[in-house]
Each structure stands twice: as structure tokens, then as C-alpha cells.
Amino acid sequence: MPDSRTPPDGASPRTTGAQARPPEVDRVAASRRAVAARRERAALKKDVAMRVITPQELLRRALADPTSPAGAMRVPEFLTAIPAIGEGKRDRILHDLEISPVKRLGGLGSRQREDLRSFLDARWPELEPRGGRSRLVVLAGPTAVGKGTVAAHIKAHHPEILLSVSATTRAPRPGEVDGEHYFFVDDAEFDRMIADDELLEYATVHNAYRYGTPRTPIEKALAQGRTVLLEIDLQGARQVREADPSATLVFLLPPSWDELVQRLVGRGTEDTAERARRLRTAKTELASQAEFDFRVVNDDIARAADEVARLAH
Ligand code: 5GP
């Protein structure tokens, strides 16, 4: 059978077309790079949309390195990633700030940068530390962000900070010690603690068991001038804020939305409905970070733990 690629007249294949374009390998590499860059921009937009990072943070990254994925993002793309900005609002903002829709974040002029930053600051104020905070520190954050691990690291490396021991109605897991990891109590005892006002806060977590923070050890430690850390869920954090408005609330964030999704559903053992439910919950949980005084990114356990410990002092 004749080779179909061989011209019928036996002449060698024409190469002029191939010479006009870059060699095949370069084109493949370039298109791979373009796909990777697009993917990175999409991940960043998701981080803003899900409130894992603030719009200001993305702008900071873009200006720090205009060649980075953040820097290469077009301004309209950036704006529509921000919760509550649709296409109509986006166009009005571009018009008001006199920014062309083809502009990339990294290519903004100095006046445009300033205008965009002031615009963002006015509408999405970044969290400012409160003055007059007490030494009662709450560490909360979305499910699976790694609060327990960070709290355990603080307990091991910062003995001056008292890590509160909660009461819970769930059974101990292997290796858990009563009075050290939790006070394991039954429902009747938990009810009694509530009735006798022994709990600073309490909540049913994941629609399953009840967890609560015993009041007395905390009050004693605070009276001695010690710092107390509570690693509790969001409902508990809100109750603490209500009980003591001067408490310091720290929100632990994942390094990115994709990373949190990995940690939540990474093993893929859940069915589609359960997966969707967890992602919805994570989205709602992330949206509550505005109620917190500080945000700490759990990109590295030891680093995040040290940052929380510094805030606690
Ligand atoms: P686990 O059962 O895995 O130890 O904890 C489950 C969840 O309960 C975690 O999200 C943890 O933050 C939360 N939790 C632990 N202790 C307390 C507590 O005293 N109060 C509240 N509200 N949540 C708690």
C-alpha cells in the first residue's frame, strides 16, 4: 500500500506552510502555558468570589508582579469575580473609573490603581484590628480548614496560652483522653451544665453532637492575666462575641478555595448530594469571616499557629 503522505509525483513534501508558523513544539508549549495561566486566573477569581481572598489582596498581588496570573487578569474579569458585581455594575464602574475594558490589572496607571483601590476600600472594607481587645481568643473557620491541628500546635508550642477544653456529648475517639481533649459527658450532664449556666457558649455541631465551653477555667485564667484560646465552631464564636464583645475573633482561612475543596471532598468518598452540601456549607462559612477581627491563612500549620499565637498576646 502506498504511503498516503507521499505526493503522487514522488516529490518531497512541501514545507513552506510549516516554516511560516512557529515549530510545532513551541506552539504546543505556548498553548500549554496559556491553558495553565487561564486556570490560575480562574482559581484566583474563585478565591475572590468565595471570599477566600479580598479583592484588595488580588489587586496587591497584581501590582506586586504584573506578569503574575493576577497581573495578567483583565479588569472586567476581576470586577465580576467580586460578589455582588454583575455585568451592569461592572460597566458602570469601568466608566466611572475611566478604565478601558481591555486593561489588565498589572497594566493599570498609577491614578487608575489609586482610584480602583479607593473604590474597593469604600465598598469592601478590609478588617481592621479592634482596639481594647480582651485576652479571650476564638479560633474558628470553615469545616476542614485545619483549626484542630493549628490549635494543637499552639498548645504544644505556646504553653503560656490556655487551650480551653470543651464538653461534648460525642464519644471519645481512640487516643482521646477525658479532661484533656474534651470532657466527655452524656446528654443529661450537658443539660445540667446549661441549666446551671456553666457554659460560656454551646452548640450542636454538624447536626450531631453538642459541644460547649466551660466558663470557670476561662474566667480564672483571664483573671490571672493569661490568654485563653477557644477552638470552636462559628455558632460558638458568635455567642462568645455576644457574651464578650471585646473577645478577639480569629478566622482561619484555607490558602485557596480549591485547597479547601480538596480537604473537604478530596477522597471523593461522598455522593454528589453530600459533596454539594459540603461545598454550600463551606461557602456560607467563608461568608461569615467579616464578623471576625483577624484572618489567618492556614498555608503552613506552624506558621499559622505562630501568627494566631502572636495575635493572642
Ligand atoms: P470534633 O468532634 O471533630 O472534635 O469537633 C467537631 C467540631 O466541634 C469542630 O468544628 C470544633 O471546632 C467544634 N467544637 C469543639 N468544641 C466546641 C465547643 O466547645 N463549642 C462549639 N461551639 N464548638 C466546638
Tab-separated table of C-alpha atoms and ligand atoms in Angstrom:
chain	number	residue	atom	x	y	z
A	1	MET	CA	0.000	0.000	0.000
A	2	PRO	CA	1.477	3.397	-0.995
A	3	ASP	CA	2.216	5.862	1.806
A	4	SER	CA	-0.665	8.353	1.588
A	5	ARG	CA	1.610	11.191	2.828
A	6	THR	CA	3.897	10.822	-0.196
A	7	PRO	CA	2.890	13.161	-3.027
A	8	PRO	CA	1.823	11.185	-6.111
A	9	ASP	CA	4.603	12.656	-8.243
A	10	GLY	CA	7.207	11.394	-5.777
A	11	ALA	CA	8.417	14.935	-4.847
A	12	SER	CA	9.325	15.595	-1.238
A	13	PRO	CA	6.512	17.006	0.974
A	14	ARG	CA	6.110	20.780	0.881
A	15	THR	CA	7.444	22.563	3.911
A	16	THR	CA	6.623	26.217	3.204
A	17	GLY	CA	3.430	26.176	5.326
A	18	ALA	CA	5.274	24.752	8.300
A	19	GLN	CA	8.037	27.379	8.040
A	20	ALA	CA	5.551	30.272	8.238
A	21	ARG	CA	4.364	29.142	11.667
A	22	PRO	CA	6.423	28.527	14.816
A	23	PRO	CA	7.684	24.963	15.168
A	24	GLU	CA	5.100	22.503	16.479
A	25	VAL	CA	6.850	22.044	19.871
A	26	ASP	CA	6.822	25.805	20.584
A	27	ARG	CA	3.160	26.076	19.739
A	28	VAL	CA	2.297	23.147	21.993
A	29	ALA	CA	4.327	24.613	24.859
A	30	ALA	CA	2.777	28.059	24.368
A	31	SER	CA	-0.729	26.697	24.326
A	32	ARG	CA	0.009	24.643	27.458
A	33	ARG	CA	1.281	27.784	29.170
A	34	ALA	CA	-1.828	29.671	28.101
A	35	VAL	CA	-4.073	26.932	29.491
A	36	ALA	CA	-2.145	26.916	32.788
A	37	ALA	CA	-2.335	30.715	33.057
A	38	ARG	CA	-6.066	30.656	32.363
A	39	ARG	CA	-6.516	28.005	35.010
A	40	GLU	CA	-4.566	30.076	37.559
A	41	ARG	CA	-6.639	33.151	36.795
A	42	ALA	CA	-9.829	31.109	37.169
A	43	ALA	CA	-8.615	29.805	40.557
A	44	LEU	CA	-7.870	33.357	41.716
A	45	LYS	CA	-11.293	34.571	40.621
A	46	LYS	CA	-12.866	31.719	42.549
A	47	ASP	CA	-10.859	32.753	45.622
A	48	VAL	CA	-12.311	36.250	45.395
A	49	ALA	CA	-15.839	35.011	44.611
A	50	MET	CA	-15.761	32.620	47.579
A	51	ARG	CA	-14.169	35.276	49.810
A	52	VAL	CA	-11.000	33.304	50.411
A	53	ILE	CA	-9.103	36.455	49.499
A	54	THR	CA	-10.278	40.064	49.340
A	55	PRO	CA	-10.384	41.961	46.034
A	56	GLN	CA	-7.731	44.258	47.534
A	57	GLU	CA	-5.433	41.276	48.101
A	58	LEU	CA	-5.756	40.218	44.469
A	59	LEU	CA	-5.023	43.778	43.343
A	60	ARG	CA	-1.961	43.879	45.621
A	61	ARG	CA	-0.634	40.668	44.052
A	62	ALA	CA	-1.279	42.025	40.570
A	63	LEU	CA	0.595	45.243	41.226
A	64	ALA	CA	3.455	43.490	43.020
A	65	ASP	CA	4.056	41.354	39.915
A	66	PRO	CA	2.309	42.455	36.704
A	67	THR	CA	3.496	39.268	34.950
A	68	SER	CA	1.789	37.026	37.538
A	69	PRO	CA	-1.624	35.439	36.869
A	70	ALA	CA	-3.196	38.204	38.990
A	71	GLY	CA	-1.341	40.863	36.991
A	72	ALA	CA	-2.498	39.367	33.681
A	73	MET	CA	-6.164	39.431	34.690
A	74	ARG	CA	-8.315	41.884	32.793
A	75	VAL	CA	-10.080	44.469	34.959
A	76	PRO	CA	-13.629	43.456	33.885
A	77	GLU	CA	-12.854	39.805	34.774
A	78	PHE	CA	-11.587	40.941	38.163
A	79	LEU	CA	-14.644	43.060	38.857
A	80	THR	CA	-17.216	40.379	38.027
A	81	ALA	CA	-15.382	37.920	40.324
A	82	ILE	CA	-16.305	40.175	43.250
A	83	PRO	CA	-19.504	39.078	44.969
A	84	ALA	CA	-22.395	41.456	44.168
A	85	ILE	CA	-20.865	42.872	40.973
A	86	GLY	CA	-22.722	41.847	37.842
A	87	GLU	CA	-22.119	42.961	34.273
A	88	GLY	CA	-24.155	46.144	34.571
A	89	LYS	CA	-22.356	47.314	37.679
A	90	ARG	CA	-19.029	46.292	36.173
A	91	ASP	CA	-19.560	48.543	33.159
A	92	ARG	CA	-20.616	51.490	35.312
A	93	ILE	CA	-17.510	51.074	37.492
A	94	LEU	CA	-15.207	50.907	34.464
A	95	HIS	CA	-16.837	54.020	33.098
A	96	ASP	CA	-16.648	55.928	36.396
A	97	LEU	CA	-13.012	54.993	36.993
A	98	GLU	CA	-12.140	55.657	33.341
A	99	ILE	CA	-10.575	52.235	32.870
A	100	SER	CA	-10.683	50.602	29.446
A	101	PRO	CA	-12.189	47.083	29.457
A	102	VAL	CA	-9.076	45.684	27.772
A	103	LYS	CA	-6.816	46.843	30.620
A	104	ARG	CA	-5.101	44.213	32.710
A	105	LEU	CA	-4.676	44.706	36.472
A	106	GLY	CA	-0.902	44.710	36.141
A	107	GLY	CA	-1.059	47.403	33.482
A	108	LEU	CA	-3.093	49.994	35.357
A	109	GLY	CA	-1.706	53.504	35.501
A	110	SER	CA	-0.917	54.967	38.908
A	111	ARG	CA	-4.059	57.106	39.063
A	112	GLN	CA	-6.219	54.157	37.983
A	113	ARG	CA	-4.647	51.979	40.684
A	114	GLU	CA	-5.377	54.545	43.335
A	115	ASP	CA	-8.947	55.040	42.132
A	116	LEU	CA	-9.605	51.313	41.983
A	117	ARG	CA	-8.132	50.788	45.450
A	118	SER	CA	-10.179	53.596	46.999
A	119	PHE	CA	-13.273	52.273	45.272
A	120	LEU	CA	-12.680	48.793	46.750
A	121	ASP	CA	-11.832	50.127	50.217
A	122	ALA	CA	-15.039	52.147	50.315
A	123	ARG	CA	-17.245	49.180	49.478
A	124	TRP	CA	-15.383	46.156	50.865
A	125	PRO	CA	-13.595	47.457	53.925
A	126	GLU	CA	-10.783	45.136	54.938
A	127	LEU	CA	-10.877	44.016	58.502
A	128	GLU	CA	-9.161	46.342	60.879
A	129	PRO	CA	-7.951	45.178	64.275
A	130	ARG	CA	-10.202	46.420	67.051
A	131	GLY	CA	-8.782	48.367	69.940
A	132	GLY	CA	-9.357	47.249	73.531
A	133	ARG	CA	-9.485	43.520	72.840
A	134	SER	CA	-9.511	41.039	75.682
A	135	ARG	CA	-7.248	38.016	76.064
A	136	LEU	CA	-10.101	35.721	75.178
A	137	VAL	CA	-9.271	34.474	71.694
A	138	VAL	CA	-11.594	32.455	69.489
A	139	LEU	CA	-10.252	30.434	66.584
A	140	ALA	CA	-12.933	29.471	64.082
A	141	GLY	CA	-13.196	28.912	60.354
A	142	PRO	CA	-14.778	26.717	57.715
A	143	THR	CA	-15.037	22.970	58.173
A	144	ALA	CA	-11.844	21.103	57.235
A	145	VAL	CA	-9.648	24.210	57.285
A	146	GLY	CA	-7.471	22.625	59.992
A	147	LYS	CA	-8.471	24.511	63.176
A	148	GLY	CA	-7.848	21.484	65.386
A	149	THR	CA	-4.334	20.962	64.049
A	150	VAL	CA	-3.428	24.633	64.413
A	151	ALA	CA	-4.845	24.693	67.979
A	152	ALA	CA	-2.883	21.534	68.857
A	153	HIS	CA	0.299	23.173	67.548
A	154	ILE	CA	-0.332	26.234	69.711
A	155	LYS	CA	-0.918	24.033	72.741
A	156	ALA	CA	2.382	22.213	72.146
A	157	HIS	CA	4.499	25.312	71.442
A	158	HIS	CA	2.896	28.083	73.467
A	159	PRO	CA	2.292	26.733	76.979
A	160	GLU	CA	1.549	30.266	78.206
A	161	ILE	CA	-1.737	30.148	76.268
A	162	LEU	CA	-4.528	28.111	77.840
A	163	LEU	CA	-6.344	25.992	75.290
A	164	SER	CA	-9.885	25.614	76.604
A	165	VAL	CA	-11.165	22.041	76.990
A	166	SER	CA	-14.752	21.728	75.765
A	167	ALA	CA	-17.501	19.468	76.973
A	168	THR	CA	-19.059	17.235	74.338
A	169	THR	CA	-21.751	14.587	74.088
A	170	ARG	CA	-19.869	12.656	71.403
A	171	ALA	CA	-17.923	9.516	72.318
A	172	PRO	CA	-14.141	9.668	72.655
A	173	ARG	CA	-12.133	8.638	69.614
A	174	PRO	CA	-9.198	6.271	70.030
A	175	GLY	CA	-6.414	8.090	71.860
A	176	GLU	CA	-8.624	10.883	73.228
A	177	VAL	CA	-8.350	11.433	76.953
A	178	ASP	CA	-11.232	12.682	79.115
A	179	GLY	CA	-10.375	16.071	80.595
A	180	GLU	CA	-7.514	16.600	78.151
A	181	HIS	CA	-9.096	16.618	74.695
A	182	TYR	CA	-12.695	17.014	75.840
A	183	PHE	CA	-14.855	16.446	78.865
A	184	PHE	CA	-16.948	13.566	77.577
A	185	VAL	CA	-20.412	13.873	79.104
A	186	ASP	CA	-23.844	12.398	78.426
A	187	ASP	CA	-26.918	14.387	77.377
A	188	ALA	CA	-28.258	14.677	80.925
A	189	GLU	CA	-24.971	16.129	82.184
A	190	PHE	CA	-24.804	18.540	79.229
A	191	ASP	CA	-28.368	19.683	80.041
A	192	ARG	CA	-27.351	20.194	83.655
A	193	MET	CA	-24.334	22.300	82.643
A	194	ILE	CA	-26.612	24.507	80.538
A	195	ALA	CA	-29.192	24.815	83.328
A	196	ASP	CA	-26.512	25.780	85.855
A	197	ASP	CA	-25.066	28.356	83.445
A	198	GLU	CA	-21.709	26.589	83.419
A	199	LEU	CA	-21.172	27.063	79.689
A	200	LEU	CA	-19.960	30.280	78.109
A	201	GLU	CA	-21.367	29.048	74.785
A	202	TYR	CA	-22.649	25.803	73.332
A	203	ALA	CA	-23.886	24.486	70.005
A	204	THR	CA	-24.910	21.378	68.129
A	205	VAL	CA	-22.197	20.839	65.548
A	206	HIS	CA	-22.794	19.131	62.165
A	207	ASN	CA	-26.364	18.360	63.288
A	208	ALA	CA	-24.993	15.682	65.531
A	209	TYR	CA	-23.444	16.156	68.973
A	210	ARG	CA	-23.399	19.067	71.389
A	211	TYR	CA	-20.220	20.936	72.291
A	212	GLY	CA	-19.764	23.677	74.868
A	213	THR	CA	-17.096	25.793	76.567
A	214	PRO	CA	-16.921	25.541	80.373
A	215	ARG	CA	-16.943	29.035	81.822
A	216	THR	CA	-14.998	28.685	85.099
A	217	PRO	CA	-11.488	27.680	83.866
A	218	ILE	CA	-11.604	30.534	81.375
A	219	GLU	CA	-12.621	33.148	83.896
A	220	LYS	CA	-9.885	32.000	86.282
A	221	ALA	CA	-7.175	32.100	83.616
A	222	LEU	CA	-8.283	35.520	82.340
A	223	ALA	CA	-8.305	36.850	85.917
A	224	GLN	CA	-4.658	35.738	86.182
A	225	GLY	CA	-3.853	37.707	83.058
A	226	ARG	CA	-3.429	34.613	80.905
A	227	THR	CA	-4.512	34.303	77.282
A	228	VAL	CA	-7.221	31.741	76.584
A	229	LEU	CA	-7.813	30.149	73.196
A	230	LEU	CA	-11.122	28.571	72.190
A	231	GLU	CA	-11.172	26.342	69.119
A	232	ILE	CA	-14.893	26.229	68.411
A	233	ASP	CA	-17.394	26.373	65.573
A	234	LEU	CA	-18.928	29.510	64.045
A	235	GLN	CA	-22.130	29.402	66.089
A	236	GLY	CA	-19.996	29.289	69.229
A	237	ALA	CA	-17.809	32.159	68.012
A	238	ARG	CA	-20.901	34.341	67.593
A	239	GLN	CA	-22.095	33.520	71.099
A	240	VAL	CA	-18.707	34.425	72.556
A	241	ARG	CA	-18.772	37.728	70.707
A	242	GLU	CA	-22.176	38.422	72.229
A	243	ALA	CA	-21.099	37.406	75.736
A	244	ASP	CA	-17.839	39.382	75.497
A	245	PRO	CA	-17.689	41.950	72.706
A	246	SER	CA	-14.014	42.555	73.476
A	247	ALA	CA	-13.068	38.923	72.675
A	248	THR	CA	-10.588	38.534	69.819
A	249	LEU	CA	-12.084	36.571	66.940
A	250	VAL	CA	-9.683	34.913	64.520
A	251	PHE	CA	-10.869	33.310	61.304
A	252	LEU	CA	-8.697	30.587	59.827
A	253	LEU	CA	-8.703	30.581	56.029
A	254	PRO	CA	-7.596	27.939	53.539
A	255	PRO	CA	-4.807	29.013	51.152
A	256	SER	CA	-7.342	28.814	48.296
A	257	TRP	CA	-10.866	27.670	47.521
A	258	ASP	CA	-9.525	24.712	45.539
A	259	GLU	CA	-7.428	23.645	48.504
A	260	LEU	CA	-10.475	23.713	50.798
A	261	VAL	CA	-12.476	21.681	48.285
A	262	GLN	CA	-9.623	19.160	48.245
A	263	ARG	CA	-9.675	18.943	52.027
A	264	LEU	CA	-13.473	18.683	52.139
A	265	VAL	CA	-14.169	16.198	49.406
A	266	GLY	CA	-10.672	15.156	48.383
A	267	ARG	CA	-11.106	11.463	48.894
A	268	GLY	CA	-14.243	11.535	46.767
A	269	THR	CA	-15.961	9.015	49.000
A	270	GLU	CA	-19.112	11.125	49.318
A	271	ASP	CA	-22.029	11.004	46.901
A	272	THR	CA	-22.875	14.016	44.723
A	273	ALA	CA	-25.529	15.381	47.082
A	274	GLU	CA	-23.214	15.209	50.106
A	275	ARG	CA	-20.405	16.810	48.131
A	276	ALA	CA	-22.691	19.662	47.050
A	277	ARG	CA	-23.936	20.093	50.617
A	278	ARG	CA	-20.377	20.400	51.980
A	279	LEU	CA	-19.401	22.950	49.352
A	280	ARG	CA	-22.515	25.014	50.063
A	281	THR	CA	-21.724	24.929	53.777
A	282	ALA	CA	-18.126	25.996	53.145
A	283	LYS	CA	-19.321	28.919	51.043
A	284	THR	CA	-21.665	30.115	53.816
A	285	GLU	CA	-18.968	29.625	56.428
A	286	LEU	CA	-16.458	31.685	54.449
A	287	ALA	CA	-19.013	34.460	54.083
A	288	SER	CA	-19.080	34.870	57.886
A	289	GLN	CA	-15.443	35.985	58.083
A	290	ALA	CA	-16.499	39.642	58.026
A	291	GLU	CA	-17.617	39.165	61.627
A	292	PHE	CA	-14.037	38.393	62.677
A	293	ASP	CA	-11.239	40.678	63.817
A	294	PHE	CA	-8.389	38.866	62.133
A	295	ARG	CA	-7.886	36.402	59.346
A	296	VAL	CA	-5.047	33.930	59.250
A	297	VAL	CA	-4.260	31.744	56.242
A	298	ASN	CA	-3.507	28.128	57.070
A	299	ASP	CA	-0.889	27.652	54.363
A	300	ASP	CA	1.522	26.094	56.816
A	301	ILE	CA	0.469	24.779	60.235
A	302	ALA	CA	3.437	26.061	62.249
A	303	ARG	CA	3.364	29.477	60.586
A	304	ALA	CA	-0.394	29.876	61.008
A	305	ALA	CA	-0.179	28.719	64.636
A	306	ASP	CA	2.557	31.261	65.383
A	307	GLU	CA	0.513	34.027	63.782
A	308	VAL	CA	-2.537	33.148	65.893
A	309	ALA	CA	-0.358	32.996	68.998
A	310	ARG	CA	1.051	36.464	68.209
A	311	LEU	CA	-2.471	37.867	67.830
A	312	ALA	CA	-3.371	36.298	71.142
A	313	HIS	CA	-0.692	38.169	73.080
B	1	5GP	P1	-14.588	17.145	66.720
B	1	5GP	O1	-15.771	16.323	67.112
B	1	5GP	O2	-14.065	16.758	65.356
B	1	5GP	O3	-13.513	17.171	67.777
B	1	5GP	O4	-15.080	18.653	66.593
B	1	5GP	C1	-16.104	18.992	65.744
B	1	5GP	C2	-16.328	20.484	65.738
B	1	5GP	O5	-16.777	20.932	67.017
B	1	5GP	C3	-15.117	21.338	65.412
B	1	5GP	O6	-15.501	22.190	64.336
B	1	5GP	C4	-14.873	22.153	66.645
B	1	5GP	O7	-14.430	23.450	66.310
B	1	5GP	C5	-16.239	22.204	67.276
B	1	5GP	N1	-16.152	22.411	68.720
B	1	5GP	C6	-15.326	21.803	69.589
B	1	5GP	N2	-15.543	22.253	70.832
B	1	5GP	C7	-16.535	23.175	70.754
B	1	5GP	C8	-17.192	23.999	71.715
B	1	5GP	O8	-16.913	23.998	72.913
B	1	5GP	N3	-18.167	24.813	71.252
B	1	5GP	C9	-18.521	24.872	69.945
B	1	5GP	N4	-19.470	25.715	69.587
B	1	5GP	N5	-17.912	24.114	69.003
B	1	5GP	C10	-16.935	23.271	69.408
